[in-house]
Coordinates of C-alpha atoms in Angstrom, one line a residue:
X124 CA 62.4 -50.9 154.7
X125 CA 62.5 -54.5 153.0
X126 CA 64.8 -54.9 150.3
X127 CA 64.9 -58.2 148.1
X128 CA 68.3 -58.4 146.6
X129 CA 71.2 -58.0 148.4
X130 CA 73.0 -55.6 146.5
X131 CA 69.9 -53.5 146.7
X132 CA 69.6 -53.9 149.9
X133 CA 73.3 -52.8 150.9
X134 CA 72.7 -49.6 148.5
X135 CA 69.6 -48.7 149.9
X136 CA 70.6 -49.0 153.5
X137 CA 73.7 -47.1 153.1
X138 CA 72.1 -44.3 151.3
X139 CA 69.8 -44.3 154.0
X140 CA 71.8 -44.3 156.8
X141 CA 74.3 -41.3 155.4
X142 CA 71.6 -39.0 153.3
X143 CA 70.4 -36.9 156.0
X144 CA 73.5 -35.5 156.1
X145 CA 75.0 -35.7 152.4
X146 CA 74.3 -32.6 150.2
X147 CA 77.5 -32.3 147.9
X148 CA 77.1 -30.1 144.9
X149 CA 80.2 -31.5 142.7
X150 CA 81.5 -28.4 143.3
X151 CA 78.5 -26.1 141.9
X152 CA 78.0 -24.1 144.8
X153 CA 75.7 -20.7 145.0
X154 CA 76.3 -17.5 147.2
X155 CA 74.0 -19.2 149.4
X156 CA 76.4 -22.2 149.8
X157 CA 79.1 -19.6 150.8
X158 CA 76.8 -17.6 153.2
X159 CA 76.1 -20.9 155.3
X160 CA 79.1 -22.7 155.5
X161 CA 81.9 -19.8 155.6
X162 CA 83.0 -17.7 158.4
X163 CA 82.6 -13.8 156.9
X164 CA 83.3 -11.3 159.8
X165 CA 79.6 -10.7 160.0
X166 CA 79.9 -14.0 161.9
X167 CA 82.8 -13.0 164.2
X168 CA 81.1 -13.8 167.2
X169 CA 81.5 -16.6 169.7
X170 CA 77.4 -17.5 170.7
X171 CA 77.2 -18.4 174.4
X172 CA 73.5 -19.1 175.0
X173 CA 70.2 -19.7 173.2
X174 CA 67.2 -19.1 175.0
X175 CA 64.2 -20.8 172.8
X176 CA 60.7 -19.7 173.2
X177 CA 57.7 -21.2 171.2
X178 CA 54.9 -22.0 170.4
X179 CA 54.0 -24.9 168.6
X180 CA 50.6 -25.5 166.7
X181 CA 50.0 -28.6 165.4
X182 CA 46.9 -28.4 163.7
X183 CA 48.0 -25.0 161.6
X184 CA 51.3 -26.3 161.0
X185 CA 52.8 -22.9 162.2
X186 CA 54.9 -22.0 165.2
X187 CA 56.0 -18.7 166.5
X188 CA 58.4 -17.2 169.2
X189 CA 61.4 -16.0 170.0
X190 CA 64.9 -16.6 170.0
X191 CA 67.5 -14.6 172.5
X192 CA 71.0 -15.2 171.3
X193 CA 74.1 -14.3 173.5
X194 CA 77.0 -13.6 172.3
X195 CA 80.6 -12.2 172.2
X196 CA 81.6 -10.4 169.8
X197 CA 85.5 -11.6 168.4
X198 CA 86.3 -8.1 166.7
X199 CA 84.1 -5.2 166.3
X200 CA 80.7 -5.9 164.9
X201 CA 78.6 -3.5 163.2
X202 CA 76.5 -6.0 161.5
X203 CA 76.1 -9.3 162.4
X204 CA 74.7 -12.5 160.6
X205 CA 71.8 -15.0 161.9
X206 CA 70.7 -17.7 159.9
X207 CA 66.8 -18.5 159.2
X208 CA 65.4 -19.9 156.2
X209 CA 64.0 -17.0 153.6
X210 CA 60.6 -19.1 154.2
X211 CA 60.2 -18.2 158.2
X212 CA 59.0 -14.5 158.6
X213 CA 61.2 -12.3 160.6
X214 CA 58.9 -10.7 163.0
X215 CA 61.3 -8.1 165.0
X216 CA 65.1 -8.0 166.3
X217 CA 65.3 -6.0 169.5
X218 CA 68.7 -5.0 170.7
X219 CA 68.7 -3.4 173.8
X220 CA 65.3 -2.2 173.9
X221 CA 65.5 -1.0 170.4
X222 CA 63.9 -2.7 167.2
X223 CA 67.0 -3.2 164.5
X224 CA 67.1 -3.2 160.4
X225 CA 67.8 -5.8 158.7
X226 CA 68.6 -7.3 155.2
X227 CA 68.1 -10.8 154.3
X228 CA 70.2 -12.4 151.4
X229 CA 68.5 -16.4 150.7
X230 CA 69.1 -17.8 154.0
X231 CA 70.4 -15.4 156.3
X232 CA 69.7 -11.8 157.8
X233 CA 71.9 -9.5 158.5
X234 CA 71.4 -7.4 161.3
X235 CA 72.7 -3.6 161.6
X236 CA 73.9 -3.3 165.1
X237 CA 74.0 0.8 164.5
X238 CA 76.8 1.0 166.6
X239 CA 79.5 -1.5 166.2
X240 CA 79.6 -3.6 169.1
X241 CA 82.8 -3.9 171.2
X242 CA 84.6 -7.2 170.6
X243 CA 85.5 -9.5 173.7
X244 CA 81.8 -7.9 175.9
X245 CA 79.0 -10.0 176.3
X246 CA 75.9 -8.8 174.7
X247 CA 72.3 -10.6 173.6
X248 CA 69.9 -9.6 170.5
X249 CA 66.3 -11.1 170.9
X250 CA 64.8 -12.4 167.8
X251 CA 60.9 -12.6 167.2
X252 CA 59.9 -14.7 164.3
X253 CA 56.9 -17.2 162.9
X254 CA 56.1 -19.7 160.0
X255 CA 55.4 -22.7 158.5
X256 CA 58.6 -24.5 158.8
X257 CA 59.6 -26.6 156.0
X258 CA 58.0 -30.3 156.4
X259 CA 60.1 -33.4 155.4
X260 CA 58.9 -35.8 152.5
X261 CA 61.0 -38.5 154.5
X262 CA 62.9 -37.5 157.5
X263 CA 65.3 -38.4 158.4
X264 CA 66.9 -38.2 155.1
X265 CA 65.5 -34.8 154.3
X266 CA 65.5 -32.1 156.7
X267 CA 61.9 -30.4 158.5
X268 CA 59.1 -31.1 160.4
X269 CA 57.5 -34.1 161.0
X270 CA 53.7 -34.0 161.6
X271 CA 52.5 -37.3 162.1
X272 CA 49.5 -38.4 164.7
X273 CA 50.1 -41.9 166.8
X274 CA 47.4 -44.8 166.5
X275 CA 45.6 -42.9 169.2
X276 CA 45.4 -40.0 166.6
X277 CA 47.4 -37.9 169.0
X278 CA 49.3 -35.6 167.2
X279 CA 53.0 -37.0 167.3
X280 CA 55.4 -34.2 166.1
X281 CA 59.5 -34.4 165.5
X282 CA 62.2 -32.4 163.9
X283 CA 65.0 -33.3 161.9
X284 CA 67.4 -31.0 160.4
X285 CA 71.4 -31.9 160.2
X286 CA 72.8 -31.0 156.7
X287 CA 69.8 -29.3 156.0
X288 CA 70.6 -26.6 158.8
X289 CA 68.8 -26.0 162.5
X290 CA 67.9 -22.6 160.9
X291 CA 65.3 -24.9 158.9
X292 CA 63.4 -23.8 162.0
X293 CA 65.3 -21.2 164.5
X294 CA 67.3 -18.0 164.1
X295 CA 70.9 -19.2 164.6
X296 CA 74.5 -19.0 163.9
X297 CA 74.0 -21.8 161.9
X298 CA 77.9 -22.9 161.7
X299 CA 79.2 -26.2 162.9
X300 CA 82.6 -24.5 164.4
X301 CA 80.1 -22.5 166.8
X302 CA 78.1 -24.0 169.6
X303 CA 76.4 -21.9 172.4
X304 CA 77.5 -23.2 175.8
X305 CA 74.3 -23.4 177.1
X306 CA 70.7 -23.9 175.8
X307 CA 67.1 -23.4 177.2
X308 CA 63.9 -24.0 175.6
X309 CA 60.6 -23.1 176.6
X310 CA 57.8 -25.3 174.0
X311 CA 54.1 -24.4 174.5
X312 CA 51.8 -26.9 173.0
X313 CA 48.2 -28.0 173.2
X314 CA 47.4 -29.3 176.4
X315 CA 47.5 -32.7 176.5
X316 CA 50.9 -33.2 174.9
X317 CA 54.0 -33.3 176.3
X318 CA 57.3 -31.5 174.7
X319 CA 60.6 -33.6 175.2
X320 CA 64.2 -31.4 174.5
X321 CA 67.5 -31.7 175.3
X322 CA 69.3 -31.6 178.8
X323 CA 67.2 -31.4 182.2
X324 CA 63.2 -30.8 182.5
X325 CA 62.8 -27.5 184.5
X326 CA 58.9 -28.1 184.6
X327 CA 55.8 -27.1 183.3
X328 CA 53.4 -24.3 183.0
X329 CA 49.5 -24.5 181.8
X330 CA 49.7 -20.9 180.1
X331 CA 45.8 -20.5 180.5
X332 CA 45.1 -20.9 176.7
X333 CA 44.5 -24.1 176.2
X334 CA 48.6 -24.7 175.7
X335 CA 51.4 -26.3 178.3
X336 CA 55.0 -24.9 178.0
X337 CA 57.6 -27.4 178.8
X338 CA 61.0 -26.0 179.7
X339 CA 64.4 -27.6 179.3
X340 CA 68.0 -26.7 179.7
X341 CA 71.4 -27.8 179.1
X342 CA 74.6 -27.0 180.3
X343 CA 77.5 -28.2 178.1
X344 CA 78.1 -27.4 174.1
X345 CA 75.9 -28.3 171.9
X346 CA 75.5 -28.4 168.5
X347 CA 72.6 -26.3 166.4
X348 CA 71.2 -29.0 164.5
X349 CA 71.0 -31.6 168.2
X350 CA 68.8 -28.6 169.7
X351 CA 65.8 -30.2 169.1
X352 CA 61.6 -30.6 170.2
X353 CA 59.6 -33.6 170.5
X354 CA 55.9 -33.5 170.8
X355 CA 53.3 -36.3 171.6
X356 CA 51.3 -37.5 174.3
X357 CA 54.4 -39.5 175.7
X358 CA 55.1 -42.1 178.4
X359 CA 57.9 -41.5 180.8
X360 CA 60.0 -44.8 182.4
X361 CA 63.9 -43.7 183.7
X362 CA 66.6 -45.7 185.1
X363 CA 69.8 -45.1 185.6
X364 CA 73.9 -46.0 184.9
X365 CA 76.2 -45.1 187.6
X366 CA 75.7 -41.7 188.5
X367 CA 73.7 -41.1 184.7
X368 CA 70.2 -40.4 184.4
X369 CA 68.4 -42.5 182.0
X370 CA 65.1 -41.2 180.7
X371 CA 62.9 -42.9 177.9
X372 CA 60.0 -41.0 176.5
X373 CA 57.7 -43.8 173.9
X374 CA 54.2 -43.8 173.3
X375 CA 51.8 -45.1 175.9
X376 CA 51.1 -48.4 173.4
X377 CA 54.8 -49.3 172.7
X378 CA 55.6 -49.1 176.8
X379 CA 56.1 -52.6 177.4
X380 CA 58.4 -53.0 174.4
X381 CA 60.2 -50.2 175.3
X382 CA 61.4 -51.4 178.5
X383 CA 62.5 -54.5 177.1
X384 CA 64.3 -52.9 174.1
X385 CA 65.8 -50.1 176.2
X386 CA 67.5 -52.5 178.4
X387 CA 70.9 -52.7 176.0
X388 CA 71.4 -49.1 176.7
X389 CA 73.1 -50.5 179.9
X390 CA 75.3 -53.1 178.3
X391 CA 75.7 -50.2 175.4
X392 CA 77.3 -48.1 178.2
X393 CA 79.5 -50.4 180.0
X394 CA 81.2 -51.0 176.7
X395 CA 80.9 -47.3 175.8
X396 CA 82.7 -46.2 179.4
X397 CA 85.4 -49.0 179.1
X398 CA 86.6 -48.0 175.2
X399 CA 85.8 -43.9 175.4
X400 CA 85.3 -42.9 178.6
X401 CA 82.5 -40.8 180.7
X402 CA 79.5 -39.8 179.0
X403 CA 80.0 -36.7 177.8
X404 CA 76.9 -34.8 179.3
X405 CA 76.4 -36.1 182.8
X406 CA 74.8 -33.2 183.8
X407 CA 71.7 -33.4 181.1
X408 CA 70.9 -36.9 181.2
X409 CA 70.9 -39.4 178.6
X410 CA 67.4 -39.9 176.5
X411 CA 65.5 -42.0 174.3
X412 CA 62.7 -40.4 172.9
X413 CA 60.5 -41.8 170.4
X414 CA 59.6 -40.0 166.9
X415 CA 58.0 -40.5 163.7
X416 CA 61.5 -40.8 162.0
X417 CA 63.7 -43.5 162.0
X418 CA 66.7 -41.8 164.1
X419 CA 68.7 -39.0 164.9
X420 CA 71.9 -38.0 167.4
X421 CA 70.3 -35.6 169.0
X422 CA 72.6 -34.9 171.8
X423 CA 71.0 -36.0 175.5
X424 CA 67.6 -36.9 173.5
X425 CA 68.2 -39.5 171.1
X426 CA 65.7 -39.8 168.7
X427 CA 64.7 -43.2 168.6
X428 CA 62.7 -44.5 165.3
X429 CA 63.6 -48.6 164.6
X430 CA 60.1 -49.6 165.7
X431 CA 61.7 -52.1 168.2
X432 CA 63.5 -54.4 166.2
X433 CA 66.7 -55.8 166.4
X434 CA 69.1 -54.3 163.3
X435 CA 68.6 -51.9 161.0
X436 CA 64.4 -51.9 160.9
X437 CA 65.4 -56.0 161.0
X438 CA 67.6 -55.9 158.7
X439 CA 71.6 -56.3 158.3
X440 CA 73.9 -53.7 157.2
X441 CA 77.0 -55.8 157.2
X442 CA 75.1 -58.9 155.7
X443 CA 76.4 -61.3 158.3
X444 CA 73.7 -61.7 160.6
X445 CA 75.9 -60.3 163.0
X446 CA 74.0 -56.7 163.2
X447 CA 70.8 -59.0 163.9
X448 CA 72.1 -59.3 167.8
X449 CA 71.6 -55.4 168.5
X450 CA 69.3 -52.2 168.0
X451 CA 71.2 -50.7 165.0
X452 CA 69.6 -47.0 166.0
X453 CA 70.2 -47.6 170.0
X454 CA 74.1 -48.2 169.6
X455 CA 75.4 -45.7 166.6
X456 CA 72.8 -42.8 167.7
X457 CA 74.2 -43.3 170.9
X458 CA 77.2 -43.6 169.9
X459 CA 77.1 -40.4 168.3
X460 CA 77.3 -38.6 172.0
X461 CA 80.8 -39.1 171.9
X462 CA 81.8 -38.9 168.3
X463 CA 79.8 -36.0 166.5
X464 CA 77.8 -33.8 169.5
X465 CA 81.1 -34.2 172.2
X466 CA 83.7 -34.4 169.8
X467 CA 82.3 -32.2 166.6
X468 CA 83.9 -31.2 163.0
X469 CA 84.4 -27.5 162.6
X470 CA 83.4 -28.1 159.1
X471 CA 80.6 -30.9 157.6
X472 CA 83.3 -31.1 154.7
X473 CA 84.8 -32.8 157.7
X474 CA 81.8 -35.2 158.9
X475 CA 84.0 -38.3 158.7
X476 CA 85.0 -37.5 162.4
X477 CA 81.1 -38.1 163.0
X478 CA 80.6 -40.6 161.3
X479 CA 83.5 -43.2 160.5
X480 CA 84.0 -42.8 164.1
X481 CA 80.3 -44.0 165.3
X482 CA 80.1 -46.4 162.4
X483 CA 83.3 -48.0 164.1
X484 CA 81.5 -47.8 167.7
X485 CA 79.3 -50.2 166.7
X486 CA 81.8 -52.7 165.8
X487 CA 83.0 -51.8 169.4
X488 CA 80.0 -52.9 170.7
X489 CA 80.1 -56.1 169.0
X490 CA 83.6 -56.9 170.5
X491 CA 82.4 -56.1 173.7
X492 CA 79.8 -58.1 173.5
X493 CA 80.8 -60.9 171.1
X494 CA 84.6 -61.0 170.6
X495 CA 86.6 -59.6 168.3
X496 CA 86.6 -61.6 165.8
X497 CA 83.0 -61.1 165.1
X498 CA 83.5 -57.3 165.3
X499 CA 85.8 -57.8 162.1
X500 CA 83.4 -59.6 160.4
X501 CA 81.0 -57.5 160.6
X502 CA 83.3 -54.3 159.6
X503 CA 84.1 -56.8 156.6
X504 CA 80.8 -56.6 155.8
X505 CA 80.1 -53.5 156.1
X506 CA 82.2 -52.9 153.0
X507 CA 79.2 -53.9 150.6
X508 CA 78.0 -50.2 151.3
X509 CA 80.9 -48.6 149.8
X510 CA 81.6 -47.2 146.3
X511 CA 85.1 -45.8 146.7
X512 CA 83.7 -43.7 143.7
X513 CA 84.4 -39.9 146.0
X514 CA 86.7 -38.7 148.5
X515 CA 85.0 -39.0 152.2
X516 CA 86.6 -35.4 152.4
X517 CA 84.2 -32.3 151.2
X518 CA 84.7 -28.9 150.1
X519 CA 85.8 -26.5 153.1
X520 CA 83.6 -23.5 153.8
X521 CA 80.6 -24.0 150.8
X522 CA 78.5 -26.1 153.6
X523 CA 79.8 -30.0 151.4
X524 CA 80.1 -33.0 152.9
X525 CA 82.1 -35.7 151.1
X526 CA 81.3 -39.1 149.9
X527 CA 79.0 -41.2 152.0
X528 CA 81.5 -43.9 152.5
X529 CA 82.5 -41.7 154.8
X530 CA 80.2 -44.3 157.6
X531 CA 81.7 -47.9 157.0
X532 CA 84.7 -46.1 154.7
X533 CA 85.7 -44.4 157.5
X534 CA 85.0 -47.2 160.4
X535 CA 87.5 -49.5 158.1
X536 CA 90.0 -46.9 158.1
X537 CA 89.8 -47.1 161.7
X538 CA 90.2 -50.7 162.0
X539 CA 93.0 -50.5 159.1
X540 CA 95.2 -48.1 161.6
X541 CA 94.1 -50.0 164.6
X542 CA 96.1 -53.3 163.0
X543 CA 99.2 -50.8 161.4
X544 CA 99.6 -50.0 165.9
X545 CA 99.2 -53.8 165.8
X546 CA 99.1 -53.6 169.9
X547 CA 95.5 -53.1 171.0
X548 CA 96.3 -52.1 174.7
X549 CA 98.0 -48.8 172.9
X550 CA 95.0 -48.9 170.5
X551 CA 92.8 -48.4 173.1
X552 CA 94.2 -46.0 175.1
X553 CA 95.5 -43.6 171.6
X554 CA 91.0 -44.0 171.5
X555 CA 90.0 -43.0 174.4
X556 CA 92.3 -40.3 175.0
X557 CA 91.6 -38.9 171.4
X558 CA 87.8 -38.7 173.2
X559 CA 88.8 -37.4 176.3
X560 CA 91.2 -34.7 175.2
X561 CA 89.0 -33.0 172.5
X562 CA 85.9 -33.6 174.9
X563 CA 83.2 -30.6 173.9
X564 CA 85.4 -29.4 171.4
X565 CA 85.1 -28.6 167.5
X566 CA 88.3 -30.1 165.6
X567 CA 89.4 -30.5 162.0
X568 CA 90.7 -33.8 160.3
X569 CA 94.6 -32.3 160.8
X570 CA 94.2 -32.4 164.4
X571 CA 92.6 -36.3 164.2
X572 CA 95.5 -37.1 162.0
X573 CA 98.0 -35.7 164.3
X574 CA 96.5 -37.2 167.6
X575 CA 96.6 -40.8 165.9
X576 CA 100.0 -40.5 164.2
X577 CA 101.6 -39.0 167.2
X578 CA 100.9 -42.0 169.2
X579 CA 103.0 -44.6 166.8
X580 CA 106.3 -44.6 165.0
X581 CA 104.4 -45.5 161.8
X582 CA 103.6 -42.3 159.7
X583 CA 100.1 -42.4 159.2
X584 CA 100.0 -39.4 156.9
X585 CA 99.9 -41.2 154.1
X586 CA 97.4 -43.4 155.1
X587 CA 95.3 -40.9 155.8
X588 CA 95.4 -39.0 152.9
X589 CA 94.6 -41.8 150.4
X590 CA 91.5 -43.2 152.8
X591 CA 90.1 -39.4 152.9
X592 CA 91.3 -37.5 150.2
X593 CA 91.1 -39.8 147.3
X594 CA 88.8 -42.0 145.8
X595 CA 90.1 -45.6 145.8
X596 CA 91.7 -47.7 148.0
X597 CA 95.5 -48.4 148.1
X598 CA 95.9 -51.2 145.7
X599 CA 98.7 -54.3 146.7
X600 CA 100.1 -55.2 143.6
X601 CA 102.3 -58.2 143.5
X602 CA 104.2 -60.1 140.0
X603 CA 106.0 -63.2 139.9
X604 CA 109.4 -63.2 138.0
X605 CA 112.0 -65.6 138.1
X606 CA 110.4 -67.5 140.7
X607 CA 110.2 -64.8 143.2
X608 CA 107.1 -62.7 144.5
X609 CA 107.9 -59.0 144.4
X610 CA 105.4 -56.7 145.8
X611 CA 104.3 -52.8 146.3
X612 CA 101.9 -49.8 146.5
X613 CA 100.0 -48.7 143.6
X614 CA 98.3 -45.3 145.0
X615 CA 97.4 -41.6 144.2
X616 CA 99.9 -40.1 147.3
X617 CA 102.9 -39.7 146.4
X618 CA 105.7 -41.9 147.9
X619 CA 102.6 -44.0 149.1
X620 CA 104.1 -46.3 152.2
X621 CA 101.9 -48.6 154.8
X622 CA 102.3 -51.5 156.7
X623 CA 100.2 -54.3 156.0
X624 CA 99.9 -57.9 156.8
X625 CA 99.4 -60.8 154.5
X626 CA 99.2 -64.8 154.5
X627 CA 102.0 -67.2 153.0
X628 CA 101.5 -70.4 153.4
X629 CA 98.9 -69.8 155.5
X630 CA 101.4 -68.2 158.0
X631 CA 100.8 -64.4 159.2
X632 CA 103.8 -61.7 157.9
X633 CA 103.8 -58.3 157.8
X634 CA 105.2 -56.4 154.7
X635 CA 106.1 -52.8 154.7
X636 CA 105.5 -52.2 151.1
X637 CA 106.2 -48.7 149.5
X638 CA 105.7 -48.1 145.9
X639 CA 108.9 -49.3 144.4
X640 CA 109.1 -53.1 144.2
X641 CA 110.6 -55.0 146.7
X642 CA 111.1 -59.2 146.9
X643 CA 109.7 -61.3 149.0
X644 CA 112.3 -63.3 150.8
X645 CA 109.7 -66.1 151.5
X646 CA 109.9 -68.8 149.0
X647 CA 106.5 -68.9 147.1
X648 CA 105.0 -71.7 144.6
X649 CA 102.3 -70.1 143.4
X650 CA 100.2 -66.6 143.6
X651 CA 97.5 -68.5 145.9
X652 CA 100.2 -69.1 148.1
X653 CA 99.7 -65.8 149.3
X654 CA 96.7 -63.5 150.6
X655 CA 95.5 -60.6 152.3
X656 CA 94.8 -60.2 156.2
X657 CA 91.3 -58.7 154.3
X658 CA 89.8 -58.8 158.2
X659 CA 92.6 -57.0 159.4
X660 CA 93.3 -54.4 156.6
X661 CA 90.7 -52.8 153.9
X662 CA 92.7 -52.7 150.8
X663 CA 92.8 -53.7 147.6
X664 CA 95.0 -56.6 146.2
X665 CA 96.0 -57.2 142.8
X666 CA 98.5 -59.9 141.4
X667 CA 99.9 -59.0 137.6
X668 CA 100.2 -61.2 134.8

């Protein structure tokens, strides 16, 4: 993408960057809304495995399999709810030997078990199914199938889906809050291509009709929408980090430039061990795979789209030249292991802990690399992309995310609480054992808040509720009367109070401003006497005539 102007450029890459997952309504949600993103008791069960098995046909467009969901059921289930789009035909559900009715309502089926199934007992249902799949106008930032053909005119085929739901294109429980434990899928396709999923390659099988089925497993949590296939005629390099498998998958003309622009992953990780900790999925490898889109998380097989350039497709989010050092899609995709497919929102009205925390992994990476002070700079910069128009915060249980400032919004919220601990040695270890504690788990935004406040005397509740739950920044007002500075909070919480740290007289100070006036003690001349730590703190500062 080459933009000319730089506002353009800083809308166009932001609303790139967040709209494959942004579908807010503005609150004009359909039963359909409610059926995907609430928990109704035909979804009262707890899925433990997905065992994938298809069949992929390029030239038709049209895949067909099966899907055998295990589960246990949390209370008694009569009926229970799966999730596939009312454009996939359902071809038979088999429950123990025994073919089961079903009703399907827009984009899910429910499934009458006959006999209610006993809660807390293991149990599977297999579902049979085929289609065309939706196909995306411009995936990433629309969800469906990709099918595109190399420069070799090998077919090269991908799949993006988060927002727009994994049951796009496989019967699910198509829920963030859920994730099966475990994951296997077995992806037949012509001969001559090669299927790349998640986890660890269990092998291949020539099926004898002109089609090759390429199994994969893995064996930690993972989320519905990082399950994923990638088809082309691929070339495989690996090396590895410690004891982590590294695996790259690229086409056979983009080799050589691979393994020169796959070498950051190992810088990438040193910082990435230091600041959060382990990997998160040890056991299935870490992946680059290449696709016809520009990028996805997709957990243990990162898709990998930025046509080996340095940035954003060569371009600058923050407009500093700063995001001109690094592989924009290497570093936050990757990023997103820790923050989004290990540590996951129970709700996407809740996406800011995916998304403001990876945004703020890449100004991690810079400090690691560079220094701090070009980390803030760069977070400074990132500011251009935000419109403090919408709350980062969605609507629970209708299947809404919030604003999309919720990406350098939410990274600057980070970094504002980061200089309220004002003690980075307790900054970074509150960070990294937030990501170790609620490794593989789904959380909500109370428990982020909680983990984070608990760790400093400061109450951060406040701060959090303005940055997430409301619009616009926390405005610094400040007046001049009888030759003294007075100062405070202008915000929509209540009792608003944050520390925040300003210049006089070019010397550093830190104000705990609430929102009745107070008086600077400080002896000021003039309102340019004073300004903001703007690096430091992302607020907004206003003096009053």
């Amino acid at each position: 993408m080459k933009y000319i102007f730089l506002v353009a450029l800083t809308f166009l890459i932001t609303s790139s960057v967040s709209a494959q997952v942004l579908t807010n309504k503005e609150g004009n949600y359909t039963e359909a809304d409610t059926l995907r993103g609430s928990l109704r008791p035909e979804r009262a069960y707890d899925v433990q495995k997905y065992h994938l098995k298809l069949k992929v046909e390029p030239e038709k467009q049209f895949i067909s399999g099966s899907n055998t969901i295990s589960f246990i059921p949390e209370e008694e289930l009569p009926t229970i709810q799966i999730d596939l789009f009312k454009n996939m035909k359902v071809d038979s559900i088999i429950h123990r030997g025994e073919k089961l009715q079903y009703e399907r309502k827009h984009n899910a089926v429910f499934v009458d078990l006959k006999e209610a199934l006993p809660k807390n007992t293991l149990d599977s249902i297999e579902f049979h199914y085929s289609g065309h799949p939706t196909v995306a106008k411009n995936a990433p930032w629309d969800g469906g199938f990709v099918w595109d053909e190399d420069e070799n005119g090998d077919h090269w085929i991908g799949v993006a889906v988060q927002g727009t739901g994994a049951s796009l294109w496989y019967p699910n429980k198509d829920h963030q809050s859920d994730e099966p434990e475990e994951v296997q899928l077995d992806i037949a396709v012509p001969n001559g291509l090669m299927n790349v999923s998640n986890g660890q390659f269990l092998g291949e099988k020539d099926l004898g009709d002109g089609f090759t089925q390429w199994s994969w497993k893995t064996v930690n949590p993972i989320n519905n929408y990082n399950v994923m296939i990638n088809i082309a005629n691929y070339e495989h390099f690996s090396d590895s980090y410690k004891d982590l498998q590294l695996d790259y998958y690229v086409l056979p003309y983009n080799l050589e430039k691979a393994k020169k622009q796959f070498a950051e992953v190992i810088p990438m990780m040193d910082c990435f061990y230091e600041k959060f900790g382990e990997y998160p999925f040890v056991e299935d490898g870490f992946k680059l795979v290449e696709t016809p889109y520009l990028g996805m998380e997709h957990q243990s097989a990162v898709a990998y789209g930025n046509e080996y350039m340095m940035g954003y497709l060569g371009n600058d989010l923050s407009g500093t030249g700063i995001g001109l050092k690094w592989d924009f899609i290497i570093i936050h995709e990757s990023g997103h292991e820790w923050y989004g497919n290990s540590i996951t929102a129970n709700d996407i009205a809740d996406m800011w802990i995916h998304e403001g925390f990876t945004s703020y992994t890449e100004a991690v990476y810079i400090e690691c690399r560079w220094g701090k002070e070009e980390a803030l700079e760069y977070l400074k910069g990132t500011r251009r992309g935000i419109g403090n128009s919408e709350p980062i915060i969605g609507d629970y249980g209708v299947n809404s995310e919030g604003s999309g400032d919720m990406y350098p919004k939410g990274a600057n919220l980070l970094n504002t609480i980061r200089s309220i601990y004002d003690d980075d040695e307790l900054w970074w270890k509150t960070l990294k054992d937030y990501t170790e504690t609620y490794k593989h788990q789904t959380i909500d935004t109370e428990q982020v808040e909680q983990f984070f406040n608990n760790a400093v005397e400061v109450d951060l509740k406040p701060v959090f509720d303005q940055y997430l739950r409301h619009a616009a920044l926390p405005q610094l007002q400040l007046k001049k009367e009888d030759g003294k500075i007075s100062y405070r909070w202008k915000a929509d919480v209540e009792n608003f109070s944050m520390p925040v740290d300003v210049f006089i007289n070019e010397k550093e100070i830190r104000l705990n401003p609430t929102t009745n006036w107070k008086t600077l003690s400080q002896k000021v001349k003039n309102k340019n006497d004073i300004t903001l730590n703007d690096k430091e703190f992302y607020v907004d500062l206003k003096f009053l005539d």
